[in-house]
Coordinates of C-alpha atoms in Angstrom, one line a residue:
Chain A
M1 CA 56.4 -93.0 47.1
A2 CA 57.3 -96.6 47.6
T3 CA 61.0 -97.0 46.8
V4 CA 63.4 -99.8 47.4
E5 CA 66.4 -97.5 48.3
T6 CA 68.1 -98.9 51.2
A7 CA 70.6 -97.0 53.4
D8 CA 73.7 -98.5 51.9
T9 CA 72.9 -97.8 48.2
A10 CA 71.7 -94.3 48.8
V11 CA 74.7 -93.4 50.9
A12 CA 76.9 -90.8 49.3
E13 CA 80.5 -91.8 49.5
E14 CA 83.6 -89.6 49.2
G15 CA 82.9 -86.7 46.8
G16 CA 79.2 -87.4 46.7
V17 CA 79.5 -90.3 44.3
R18 CA 77.3 -93.3 45.0
R19 CA 78.0 -96.9 44.2
R20 CA 74.9 -96.7 41.9
D21 CA 76.4 -93.9 39.8
F22 CA 79.3 -96.2 39.0
I23 CA 77.0 -99.1 38.1
N24 CA 74.9 -96.8 35.9
I25 CA 77.9 -95.6 34.0
A26 CA 79.4 -99.1 33.7
A27 CA 76.1 -100.6 32.4
V28 CA 75.5 -97.8 29.9
S29 CA 79.1 -98.0 28.6
F30 CA 78.8 -101.7 28.2
A31 CA 75.6 -101.4 26.2
G32 CA 77.1 -98.6 24.2
A33 CA 80.1 -100.7 23.3
G34 CA 77.8 -103.5 22.2
A35 CA 75.7 -101.1 20.1
V36 CA 78.9 -99.9 18.3
A37 CA 80.1 -103.4 17.7
T38 CA 76.7 -104.3 16.2
V39 CA 76.6 -101.2 14.0
F40 CA 79.9 -102.2 12.3
P41 CA 78.6 -105.1 10.2
L42 CA 75.3 -103.3 9.6
V43 CA 77.3 -100.5 7.9
N44 CA 80.1 -102.7 6.4
Q45 CA 77.5 -104.6 4.4
M46 CA 77.2 -101.6 2.1
N47 CA 80.9 -101.8 1.1
P48 CA 81.6 -103.7 -2.2
S49 CA 80.8 -107.3 -1.9
A50 CA 83.1 -110.2 -2.8
D51 CA 81.6 -110.7 -6.2
V52 CA 82.2 -107.0 -7.0
L53 CA 85.8 -107.1 -5.7
A54 CA 86.3 -110.3 -7.8
L55 CA 86.0 -108.2 -10.9
S56 CA 88.6 -105.7 -9.8
S57 CA 91.3 -107.0 -12.1
I58 CA 91.1 -108.1 -15.8
E59 CA 93.6 -109.5 -18.3
V60 CA 93.4 -108.1 -21.8
D61 CA 94.9 -109.6 -25.0
I62 CA 96.3 -106.7 -26.9
S63 CA 97.9 -108.6 -29.8
A64 CA 95.2 -107.5 -32.3
I65 CA 95.6 -103.8 -31.7
E66 CA 97.4 -102.2 -34.7
T67 CA 99.5 -99.1 -34.4
G68 CA 97.2 -96.1 -34.3
Q69 CA 94.2 -98.1 -33.2
A70 CA 92.5 -98.1 -29.8
I71 CA 90.1 -100.5 -28.1
K72 CA 87.5 -99.9 -25.4
T73 CA 87.2 -102.6 -22.8
S74 CA 85.4 -102.6 -19.4
W75 CA 87.1 -102.8 -16.0
R76 CA 85.1 -102.4 -12.7
K77 CA 82.1 -101.6 -14.8
Q78 CA 84.0 -98.6 -16.3
P79 CA 85.3 -98.1 -19.8
I80 CA 89.1 -98.6 -20.4
F81 CA 90.9 -97.1 -23.4
I82 CA 93.9 -99.1 -24.6
R83 CA 95.7 -97.2 -27.3
N84 CA 98.6 -98.3 -29.5
L85 CA 100.3 -94.9 -30.2
T86 CA 101.9 -94.1 -33.5
E87 CA 105.5 -92.7 -33.6
A88 CA 104.0 -89.3 -34.5
E89 CA 101.6 -89.3 -31.6
I90 CA 104.5 -90.2 -29.2
A91 CA 106.6 -87.4 -30.6
E92 CA 103.7 -85.0 -30.3
A93 CA 103.2 -85.9 -26.7
N94 CA 106.9 -85.6 -25.9
A95 CA 107.2 -82.3 -27.6
V96 CA 105.1 -80.6 -25.0
D97 CA 106.8 -79.2 -21.9
A98 CA 104.9 -81.1 -19.2
A99 CA 105.7 -78.5 -16.5
G100 CA 103.3 -76.0 -18.2
L101 CA 100.3 -78.3 -18.2
R102 CA 97.3 -78.2 -15.8
D103 CA 98.2 -81.7 -14.6
P104 CA 102.0 -81.9 -15.2
E105 CA 102.9 -85.4 -16.3
S106 CA 105.1 -86.7 -19.2
L107 CA 104.1 -89.6 -21.4
A108 CA 106.9 -91.6 -19.7
D109 CA 105.1 -91.1 -16.3
R110 CA 101.9 -92.5 -17.8
T111 CA 103.3 -95.6 -19.6
T112 CA 105.4 -98.6 -18.9
P113 CA 109.1 -98.2 -19.7
G114 CA 109.9 -99.9 -23.0
K115 CA 106.3 -100.0 -23.9
E116 CA 105.7 -96.3 -24.4
N117 CA 103.4 -96.9 -27.3
W118 CA 100.8 -98.5 -25.0
L119 CA 98.6 -95.8 -23.4
I120 CA 96.2 -97.4 -21.0
T121 CA 93.7 -95.0 -19.4
L122 CA 90.2 -95.0 -17.8
G123 CA 87.7 -93.8 -20.4
V124 CA 86.2 -91.5 -17.8
C125 CA 86.4 -87.8 -18.2
T126 CA 87.8 -86.4 -14.9
H127 CA 85.4 -83.5 -15.1
L128 CA 82.0 -85.2 -14.5
G129 CA 82.6 -88.7 -15.5
C130 CA 81.3 -88.9 -19.1
V131 CA 83.0 -91.2 -21.7
P132 CA 85.3 -89.1 -24.0
L133 CA 85.3 -89.7 -27.8
G134 CA 88.4 -90.6 -29.7
A135 CA 89.0 -94.3 -29.0
A136 CA 86.8 -95.7 -31.8
Q137 CA 87.5 -95.3 -35.5
G138 CA 86.1 -92.0 -36.8
E139 CA 85.4 -90.3 -33.5
I140 CA 86.5 -86.7 -32.9
K141 CA 89.8 -86.6 -31.2
G142 CA 89.7 -83.0 -30.2
E143 CA 92.1 -80.1 -30.8
F144 CA 95.1 -82.0 -29.5
G145 CA 94.5 -85.3 -31.3
G146 CA 93.9 -87.4 -28.2
Y147 CA 90.4 -87.6 -26.7
F148 CA 87.6 -85.2 -26.7
C149 CA 84.7 -85.1 -24.3
P150 CA 81.8 -83.2 -26.0
C151 CA 79.6 -82.9 -23.0
H152 CA 81.5 -80.0 -21.6
G153 CA 84.3 -79.6 -24.1
S154 CA 87.4 -81.2 -22.5
H155 CA 90.3 -81.8 -24.9
Y156 CA 92.9 -84.4 -24.1
D157 CA 96.2 -84.8 -26.0
T158 CA 97.8 -87.9 -27.4
A159 CA 99.1 -88.8 -23.9
A160 CA 95.5 -88.3 -22.6
R161 CA 96.5 -85.2 -20.6
I162 CA 94.0 -82.5 -20.2
R163 CA 94.9 -79.5 -22.4
K164 CA 91.7 -77.5 -22.7
G165 CA 88.3 -77.4 -21.1
P166 CA 86.9 -77.8 -17.6
A167 CA 88.4 -81.2 -16.6
P168 CA 90.8 -80.8 -13.7
T169 CA 93.2 -83.7 -14.2
N170 CA 94.5 -86.1 -16.9
L171 CA 92.6 -89.2 -17.8
V172 CA 93.4 -91.7 -15.0
V173 CA 96.0 -94.4 -15.8
P174 CA 95.0 -97.5 -13.8
E175 CA 97.5 -99.8 -12.2
H176 CA 98.6 -102.2 -14.9
E177 CA 101.4 -104.6 -15.7
F178 CA 102.4 -106.4 -18.9
L179 CA 102.3 -110.1 -18.2
S180 CA 103.8 -110.7 -21.7
D181 CA 104.1 -108.8 -24.9
T182 CA 100.5 -109.5 -25.8
V183 CA 98.7 -109.7 -22.4
V184 CA 98.2 -106.8 -20.0
K185 CA 96.7 -107.1 -16.5
I186 CA 94.7 -104.1 -15.4
G187 CA 94.0 -103.6 -11.7
Chain B
M1 CA 49.3 -90.0 32.2
S2 CA 47.7 -93.0 33.8
F3 CA 47.7 -91.9 37.4
P4 CA 47.5 -88.4 39.0
W5 CA 50.7 -88.9 40.9
A6 CA 52.8 -89.5 37.8
K7 CA 55.9 -87.4 37.8
E8 CA 55.5 -84.3 35.6
Y9 CA 58.1 -83.8 32.9
T10 CA 60.0 -80.7 33.7
P11 CA 62.8 -79.8 31.2
T12 CA 65.8 -78.2 32.9
T13 CA 67.8 -77.0 30.0
D14 CA 66.8 -74.1 27.7
L15 CA 66.8 -76.4 24.7
G16 CA 64.6 -78.8 26.5
Q17 CA 62.1 -76.1 27.4
W18 CA 62.1 -74.8 23.8
M19 CA 61.6 -78.3 22.5
D20 CA 58.8 -78.9 24.9
K21 CA 57.0 -75.8 23.6
Q22 CA 57.6 -76.7 19.9
L23 CA 57.3 -80.5 19.8
P24 CA 57.0 -82.2 23.1
L25 CA 58.6 -85.5 21.9
P26 CA 60.9 -85.8 24.9
R27 CA 57.8 -85.3 27.2
F28 CA 56.0 -88.1 25.2
I29 CA 58.9 -90.5 25.7
Y30 CA 59.2 -89.5 29.3
N31 CA 55.5 -90.2 29.9
S32 CA 55.6 -93.5 27.9
V33 CA 58.7 -95.3 29.2
G34 CA 60.3 -92.8 31.5
A35 CA 59.7 -91.8 35.1
G36 CA 56.4 -90.2 34.0
Y37 CA 54.7 -93.6 33.8
P38 CA 54.0 -95.2 37.1
A39 CA 53.8 -99.0 36.8
P40 CA 52.6 -101.5 39.4
R41 CA 55.4 -102.4 41.8
N42 CA 54.7 -106.1 41.7
L43 CA 55.1 -106.9 38.0
N44 CA 56.8 -110.3 37.5
Y45 CA 59.0 -111.5 34.6
M46 CA 56.0 -112.3 32.5
W47 CA 55.7 -108.5 32.0
N48 CA 59.1 -108.3 30.2
F49 CA 58.0 -109.9 26.9
G50 CA 56.3 -106.8 25.6
S51 CA 59.6 -104.9 25.4
L52 CA 61.3 -108.0 24.0
A53 CA 58.7 -108.3 21.2
G54 CA 59.4 -104.6 20.5
L55 CA 63.1 -105.2 20.4
F56 CA 62.8 -108.1 18.0
L57 CA 60.5 -106.1 15.8
V58 CA 63.2 -103.4 15.6
V59 CA 65.8 -106.1 14.9
Q60 CA 63.6 -107.5 12.0
I61 CA 63.1 -104.0 10.5
V62 CA 66.8 -103.1 10.6
T63 CA 68.0 -106.4 9.2
G64 CA 65.1 -106.6 6.7
I65 CA 65.9 -103.2 5.3
I66 CA 69.5 -104.2 4.9
L67 CA 68.6 -107.5 3.2
A68 CA 66.3 -105.6 0.8
M69 CA 69.4 -103.7 -0.3
H70 CA 70.9 -106.9 -1.7
Y71 CA 67.9 -109.1 -2.5
A72 CA 66.3 -109.3 -5.9
A73 CA 62.6 -109.9 -6.0
N74 CA 62.5 -111.7 -9.3
A75 CA 61.6 -115.4 -9.7
N76 CA 64.6 -116.1 -11.9
I77 CA 67.2 -114.7 -9.5
A78 CA 65.6 -114.5 -6.1
F79 CA 67.1 -117.7 -4.8
D80 CA 70.6 -116.8 -6.2
S81 CA 70.4 -113.3 -4.7
V82 CA 69.9 -114.9 -1.3
E83 CA 73.0 -117.1 -1.9
H84 CA 74.7 -113.9 -3.0
I85 CA 73.8 -112.4 0.4
M86 CA 75.1 -115.5 2.2
R87 CA 78.4 -115.7 0.3
D88 CA 79.4 -112.3 -1.2
V89 CA 77.9 -109.5 0.9
N90 CA 80.0 -108.4 3.8
S91 CA 78.5 -110.0 6.9
G92 CA 75.5 -110.9 4.8
W93 CA 75.3 -114.4 6.2
M94 CA 75.0 -112.9 9.7
I95 CA 72.3 -110.4 8.7
R96 CA 70.3 -113.1 7.0
Y97 CA 70.5 -115.5 9.9
A98 CA 69.6 -112.7 12.2
H99 CA 66.5 -112.0 10.2
A100 CA 65.5 -115.6 9.9
N101 CA 66.0 -116.4 13.6
G102 CA 64.8 -113.0 14.7
A103 CA 61.4 -114.0 13.3
S104 CA 61.3 -117.0 15.6
F105 CA 62.4 -114.9 18.6
F106 CA 59.7 -112.3 17.8
F107 CA 57.1 -115.0 17.9
I108 CA 58.5 -116.6 21.1
A109 CA 58.2 -113.1 22.7
I110 CA 54.8 -112.5 21.4
Y111 CA 53.4 -115.9 22.4
L112 CA 54.6 -115.5 26.0
H113 CA 53.2 -112.0 25.9
I114 CA 49.8 -113.3 24.8
G115 CA 49.9 -116.1 27.3
R116 CA 50.6 -113.6 30.1
G117 CA 47.6 -111.6 29.0
L118 CA 45.4 -114.7 28.9
F119 CA 46.4 -115.9 32.4
Y120 CA 46.3 -112.5 34.2
G121 CA 43.0 -111.3 32.5
S122 CA 44.8 -108.4 30.8
Y123 CA 42.0 -108.5 28.1
K124 CA 39.3 -107.6 30.6
A125 CA 37.8 -104.2 31.3
P126 CA 39.2 -101.5 31.1
R127 CA 41.8 -103.0 28.7
E128 CA 39.6 -104.5 25.9
M129 CA 41.0 -102.1 23.2
L130 CA 44.5 -102.9 24.2
W131 CA 43.8 -106.6 23.7
L132 CA 42.0 -106.1 20.4
L133 CA 45.0 -104.1 19.1
G134 CA 47.3 -106.8 20.3
V135 CA 45.3 -109.4 18.2
V136 CA 45.6 -107.1 15.2
I137 CA 49.4 -107.0 15.7
Y138 CA 49.5 -110.8 15.9
L139 CA 47.5 -111.2 12.7
L140 CA 49.7 -108.7 10.8
A141 CA 52.8 -110.5 12.1
M142 CA 51.4 -113.8 10.7
A143 CA 50.8 -112.2 7.3
T144 CA 54.3 -110.6 7.3
A145 CA 56.1 -113.8 8.4
F146 CA 54.3 -115.9 5.8
M147 CA 55.1 -113.4 2.9
G148 CA 58.7 -113.1 4.1
Y149 CA 59.1 -116.9 4.0
V150 CA 58.1 -116.9 0.3
L151 CA 60.9 -114.5 -0.7
P152 CA 63.9 -116.9 -0.8
W153 CA 62.0 -118.8 -3.4
G154 CA 63.1 -122.2 -2.2
Q155 CA 60.8 -125.3 -2.3
M156 CA 59.1 -124.5 1.0
S157 CA 58.7 -120.9 -0.1
F158 CA 57.0 -121.8 -3.3
W159 CA 54.7 -124.6 -1.9
G160 CA 53.9 -122.6 1.2
A161 CA 52.7 -119.8 -1.1
K162 CA 50.7 -122.3 -3.1
V163 CA 49.1 -124.0 -0.1
I164 CA 48.2 -120.9 1.8
T165 CA 46.8 -119.1 -1.2
G166 CA 45.0 -122.3 -2.0
L167 CA 43.1 -121.9 1.2
F168 CA 41.2 -119.0 -0.3
E169 CA 40.1 -121.3 -3.1
A170 CA 37.9 -123.0 -0.5
I171 CA 35.6 -119.9 -0.3
P172 CA 32.4 -120.9 -2.2
L173 CA 31.8 -119.4 -5.7
V174 CA 34.5 -116.7 -5.6
G175 CA 37.3 -118.8 -4.2
K176 CA 39.2 -119.5 -7.4
P177 CA 39.1 -115.9 -8.7
I178 CA 40.3 -114.7 -5.3
Q179 CA 43.2 -117.0 -5.4
E180 CA 44.1 -115.9 -8.9
L181 CA 43.8 -112.3 -7.7
L182 CA 46.1 -112.9 -4.8
L183 CA 48.7 -114.6 -6.9
G184 CA 48.4 -112.6 -10.0
G185 CA 48.4 -115.9 -11.9
F186 CA 47.4 -119.6 -11.6
A187 CA 50.4 -120.6 -9.5
P188 CA 53.0 -118.6 -7.5
D189 CA 55.3 -116.8 -9.9
N190 CA 57.0 -113.5 -10.5
A191 CA 53.8 -111.5 -10.0
A192 CA 53.2 -113.1 -6.6
L193 CA 56.8 -112.8 -5.5
N194 CA 57.0 -109.1 -6.3
R195 CA 53.8 -108.3 -4.5
F196 CA 54.8 -110.4 -1.5
F197 CA 58.1 -108.5 -1.4
S198 CA 56.4 -105.2 -1.6
L199 CA 53.9 -106.1 1.2
H200 CA 56.6 -107.8 3.3
Y201 CA 58.4 -104.5 3.3
L202 CA 55.3 -102.5 4.1
L203 CA 53.6 -104.5 6.8
P204 CA 56.2 -104.2 9.5
F205 CA 55.8 -100.5 9.5
V206 CA 52.0 -101.0 9.8
I207 CA 52.8 -103.3 12.8
A208 CA 55.0 -100.6 14.3
G209 CA 52.1 -98.1 13.9
V210 CA 49.7 -100.5 15.6
V211 CA 52.3 -101.1 18.3
I212 CA 52.3 -97.4 19.1
M213 CA 48.5 -97.4 19.4
H214 CA 48.8 -100.6 21.6
I215 CA 51.1 -98.7 24.0
W216 CA 48.9 -95.7 23.8
A217 CA 45.9 -97.8 24.8
L218 CA 48.0 -99.4 27.6
H219 CA 48.8 -96.0 29.1
I220 CA 45.2 -94.9 29.6
P221 CA 44.2 -97.5 32.2
G222 CA 47.8 -98.3 33.1
S223 CA 49.5 -101.7 33.3
N224 CA 47.7 -104.7 34.8
N225 CA 49.6 -106.7 37.4
P226 CA 49.9 -110.3 38.7
T227 CA 47.2 -109.8 41.4
G228 CA 44.8 -108.2 38.9
V229 CA 43.8 -105.7 41.6
D230 CA 43.6 -102.1 40.5
V231 CA 46.3 -99.6 41.5
K232 CA 44.9 -97.7 44.5
G233 CA 47.6 -95.3 45.4
P234 CA 51.1 -94.0 44.8
Q235 CA 52.6 -96.7 47.0
D236 CA 51.3 -99.4 44.6
T237 CA 53.5 -98.1 41.8
V238 CA 57.1 -97.3 40.9
P239 CA 58.3 -95.0 38.1
F240 CA 58.9 -97.0 34.9
H241 CA 62.3 -95.5 34.7
P242 CA 64.7 -96.6 36.3
Y243 CA 62.9 -99.6 37.8
Y244 CA 61.4 -101.3 34.7
T245 CA 63.9 -99.9 32.2
A246 CA 66.6 -101.7 34.2
K247 CA 64.5 -104.8 34.5
D248 CA 63.7 -104.8 30.8
G249 CA 67.4 -104.1 30.0
W250 CA 68.4 -107.2 31.9
T251 CA 66.0 -109.5 30.0
I252 CA 67.0 -107.8 26.7
G253 CA 70.6 -108.8 27.5
L254 CA 69.6 -112.3 28.3
A255 CA 67.5 -112.6 25.1
L256 CA 70.3 -111.3 23.0
I257 CA 72.6 -114.0 24.5
F258 CA 70.1 -116.8 23.4
F259 CA 69.5 -115.1 20.1
T260 CA 73.2 -114.8 19.2
A261 CA 73.9 -118.3 20.4
L262 CA 71.2 -119.6 18.0
M263 CA 72.3 -117.3 15.2
F264 CA 75.9 -118.3 15.3
F265 CA 75.8 -121.9 16.4
L266 CA 72.5 -123.3 15.2
P267 CA 71.4 -120.8 12.5
N268 CA 69.4 -123.4 10.5
A269 CA 68.0 -125.4 13.4
L270 CA 64.6 -123.8 13.2
G271 CA 64.4 -123.7 9.4
H272 CA 63.5 -126.4 6.9
A273 CA 66.3 -127.9 4.8
D274 CA 64.0 -128.1 1.7
N275 CA 64.1 -124.3 1.5
Y276 CA 67.7 -124.7 0.2
I277 CA 66.3 -126.4 -2.9
P278 CA 65.3 -123.8 -5.5
A279 CA 61.6 -123.6 -6.2
N280 CA 60.3 -126.2 -8.6
P281 CA 56.7 -125.9 -9.7
L282 CA 56.6 -129.5 -10.9
S283 CA 57.7 -131.3 -7.7
T284 CA 56.2 -131.0 -4.3
P285 CA 58.3 -131.7 -1.1
A286 CA 57.2 -134.8 0.8
H287 CA 56.0 -132.8 3.9
I288 CA 54.9 -129.2 3.4
V289 CA 55.2 -127.7 6.9
P290 CA 55.2 -124.0 7.9
E291 CA 57.7 -122.6 10.4
W292 CA 57.3 -123.8 14.0
Y293 CA 55.3 -120.7 15.1
F294 CA 52.4 -121.6 12.7
W295 CA 52.3 -125.3 13.6
P296 CA 49.3 -125.1 16.0
W297 CA 47.1 -123.3 13.4
Y298 CA 48.3 -125.7 10.7
A299 CA 47.2 -128.6 12.9
I300 CA 43.7 -127.1 13.2
L301 CA 43.6 -126.6 9.5
R302 CA 44.4 -130.2 8.8
A303 CA 42.2 -131.5 11.5
F304 CA 39.1 -131.2 9.3
T305 CA 39.2 -134.2 7.1
F306 CA 35.4 -134.7 6.9
D307 CA 32.6 -132.8 5.2
F308 CA 30.0 -131.4 7.6
L309 CA 26.4 -131.1 6.4
F310 CA 26.9 -129.0 3.2
I311 CA 30.3 -127.6 4.1
P312 CA 33.3 -129.3 2.4
A313 CA 36.2 -130.3 4.6
K314 CA 38.6 -127.9 2.9
L315 CA 36.4 -124.9 3.7
L316 CA 35.9 -126.2 7.3
G317 CA 39.6 -126.4 7.9
V318 CA 40.1 -122.8 6.6
L319 CA 37.2 -121.5 8.7
A320 CA 38.5 -123.3 11.8
M321 CA 42.0 -122.0 11.3
F322 CA 41.0 -118.4 11.0
S323 CA 38.4 -118.8 13.8
A324 CA 41.0 -120.1 16.1
I325 CA 42.6 -116.7 16.2
L326 CA 39.5 -114.6 15.6
V327 CA 38.0 -116.1 18.7
W328 CA 40.5 -114.0 20.7
F329 CA 38.7 -110.9 19.5
F330 CA 35.6 -112.0 21.5
L331 CA 37.6 -113.1 24.6
P332 CA 36.8 -110.0 26.7
W333 CA 33.1 -110.8 26.4
L334 CA 33.4 -114.6 26.7
D335 CA 35.2 -114.6 30.0
K336 CA 32.7 -112.9 32.3
S337 CA 34.5 -113.5 35.6
P338 CA 35.0 -110.2 37.6
V339 CA 38.4 -111.5 38.8
R340 CA 41.2 -110.7 36.4
S341 CA 44.2 -112.7 37.7
G342 CA 44.2 -116.5 37.3
N343 CA 46.1 -116.6 40.6
F344 CA 42.8 -116.3 42.4
R345 CA 40.8 -118.6 40.2
P346 CA 41.6 -122.2 41.2
K347 CA 39.5 -123.9 38.4
F348 CA 40.6 -121.4 35.7
K349 CA 44.2 -122.1 36.7
I350 CA 43.7 -125.8 35.9
F351 CA 41.9 -125.2 32.6
F352 CA 44.5 -122.6 31.6
G353 CA 47.2 -125.2 32.2
I354 CA 45.3 -127.7 30.0
L355 CA 44.9 -125.1 27.3
V356 CA 48.7 -124.5 27.2
I357 CA 49.3 -128.3 27.0
D358 CA 46.6 -128.5 24.3
V359 CA 48.3 -125.8 22.2
L360 CA 51.6 -127.5 22.6
I361 CA 50.0 -130.8 21.4
L362 CA 48.5 -129.0 18.4
G363 CA 51.9 -127.6 17.7
Y364 CA 53.5 -131.0 17.7
C365 CA 50.8 -132.4 15.4
G366 CA 51.2 -129.4 13.1
G367 CA 54.8 -130.2 12.6
A368 CA 54.2 -133.9 12.2
P369 CA 53.2 -135.5 8.9
A370 CA 49.5 -135.7 8.2
E371 CA 49.0 -139.3 9.1
E372 CA 47.5 -141.3 12.0
P373 CA 47.7 -140.9 15.0
F374 CA 48.4 -137.2 14.5
V375 CA 45.2 -136.5 12.5
M376 CA 43.1 -138.0 15.3
I377 CA 45.0 -136.1 18.0
S378 CA 44.7 -132.9 16.0
Q379 CA 41.0 -133.3 15.9
L380 CA 40.6 -133.9 19.6
A381 CA 43.0 -131.1 20.5
A382 CA 41.3 -128.6 18.1
A383 CA 37.9 -129.5 19.6
Y384 CA 39.3 -128.8 23.0
Y385 CA 40.8 -125.5 21.9
F386 CA 37.5 -124.2 20.8
A387 CA 35.7 -125.7 23.8
H388 CA 38.0 -123.8 26.1
F389 CA 37.1 -120.4 24.7
L390 CA 33.4 -121.0 23.7
I391 CA 32.2 -123.3 26.5
I392 CA 34.6 -123.6 29.4
L393 CA 35.4 -119.9 30.0
P394 CA 31.8 -118.7 29.9
L395 CA 30.7 -121.5 32.2
L396 CA 33.7 -121.0 34.6
S397 CA 32.9 -117.4 35.1
R398 CA 29.4 -118.4 36.3
M399 CA 30.3 -121.5 38.4
E400 CA 33.7 -120.8 39.8
K401 CA 34.2 -119.4 43.3
P402 CA 37.3 -117.2 43.3
E403 CA 39.6 -116.9 46.2
P404 CA 39.6 -113.7 48.2
L405 CA 41.5 -110.9 46.6
P406 CA 44.2 -108.8 48.4
N407 CA 43.0 -105.4 49.4
S408 CA 45.8 -103.7 47.4
I409 CA 49.0 -104.4 45.5
T410 CA 51.1 -103.1 48.4
E411 CA 49.4 -105.3 50.9
S412 CA 50.0 -108.4 48.7
V413 CA 53.7 -107.5 48.5
T414 CA 54.4 -106.3 52.0
G415 CA 51.6 -107.8 54.1
K416 CA 51.0 -104.3 55.5
P417 CA 47.8 -102.4 54.5
L418 CA 48.2 -99.6 52.0
N419 CA 48.6 -96.3 53.7
T420 CA 46.1 -94.2 51.8
A421 CA 46.9 -91.1 53.8
S422 CA 50.3 -90.6 52.1

């Protein structure tokens, strides 16, 4: 075999390690680091893009929602229920001992102080992601007078807490703040 | 296995041995680009562009698949979806620029690779099939690049599609129906855009398949080398790994430096500004020009401004443009000289140099507007191009007296005769 190994590169130094072993490891490490750095943007491109993130907060005018009514709106391509609770519904929610529930939360935990009548939740059943009934006029509200998801029979109460059926947790309350008495910012 | 002294793949681990029995993929890789492939010891840097063409094909496929995740192949929103990639998608600008400039680098690599083959007689026996497959790869790459250029649906995209499909109209009798069949309409529109997107996604994988056959066909006779002399013994070769893997790695690093420099600092230098104008079927850009890598063929197309006998100029231009590449298919039988390498063919060397200059002139004319003196220069240069392949090469192989060849690769490198006893 014709090789170009000269005496000084082939010579084993202390511990049988050659100069060339170091060069090999250094070169492969350098290439590996480059490959990892290249992979990052190639994977990161699959994360939500700027136009998707731009839709991550909305402002809703709630002045037209009468007591006892609810509206559906859309936030991050998902339905949002905004409900103006009646005194009776608030009382009904507060009458329940939260500690005994599957997902223990009180109505106060789920609303803004001083605006307990405004129940703002994602309209996405926590079981498998269907849209529960109960927000629109005339829809079935389930056994607990809140929301009812007919797909697999999850019943939510007037505070949108899971009370019966397969859903594991209460309807999610998104981050929101009241910019004024009539405008709420979600997200 | 190209030579009997090639190192045998011997897996040392249990897993390796099990794998070798079930699916000898590691063996295949070892024999293709590992120590199991003995390559001539005297390959120069012109032999590095094959691996670079392969690298840029991979870059194009990876970035292309990513772009397809965000691109919308619909005439109403295609242009905007490209802007969405440029502005909204994380690193989208970088991925698109990598794809746009990667095409140029792929063609740079492939042109140097073809030029190497032309000079060193790599198309001659016993490597004709290797060469033919290479020409097929080039034709597929042309089709792919053209269809990819249409996708952003800018002005150049649209008019490029119109002009190139218009070439088929030149075919007598059936031209018009063929053009309408290709476009799925009377002008480029949604139907054409959708099929171009589909085919632009498909063809690179076809290219990759032909590349595998190309490498397969290479490994049967083994690599050619700058002397053109056959390998005569173990001393004439070195194992591909580590020698040529390291050498290829070095030029890959170098190429990536140039590539990223262009991508980050001059991303639009090779493009045409008109393609940032959305497609408008009612207004043609002043100069319709293809990307730089098609300029020589575009010049040949435009060189035919006159009717010849009963053939109209338009058809002549189309025939000439396609013939300019199809003539490569016949090259192994046009150049009859028994000497492979241009190094030992003094007259061939001169004519090869003239051909390179000729193609560069054609390239310049193809990028220039279709006016004098460029039309005249294109005509002369196109005539010389065909003369080189059809007249000069066949005559040279009969008339030229080649210089004496070295007895072996080893002798040409070391000056000492090959020791055949070892």
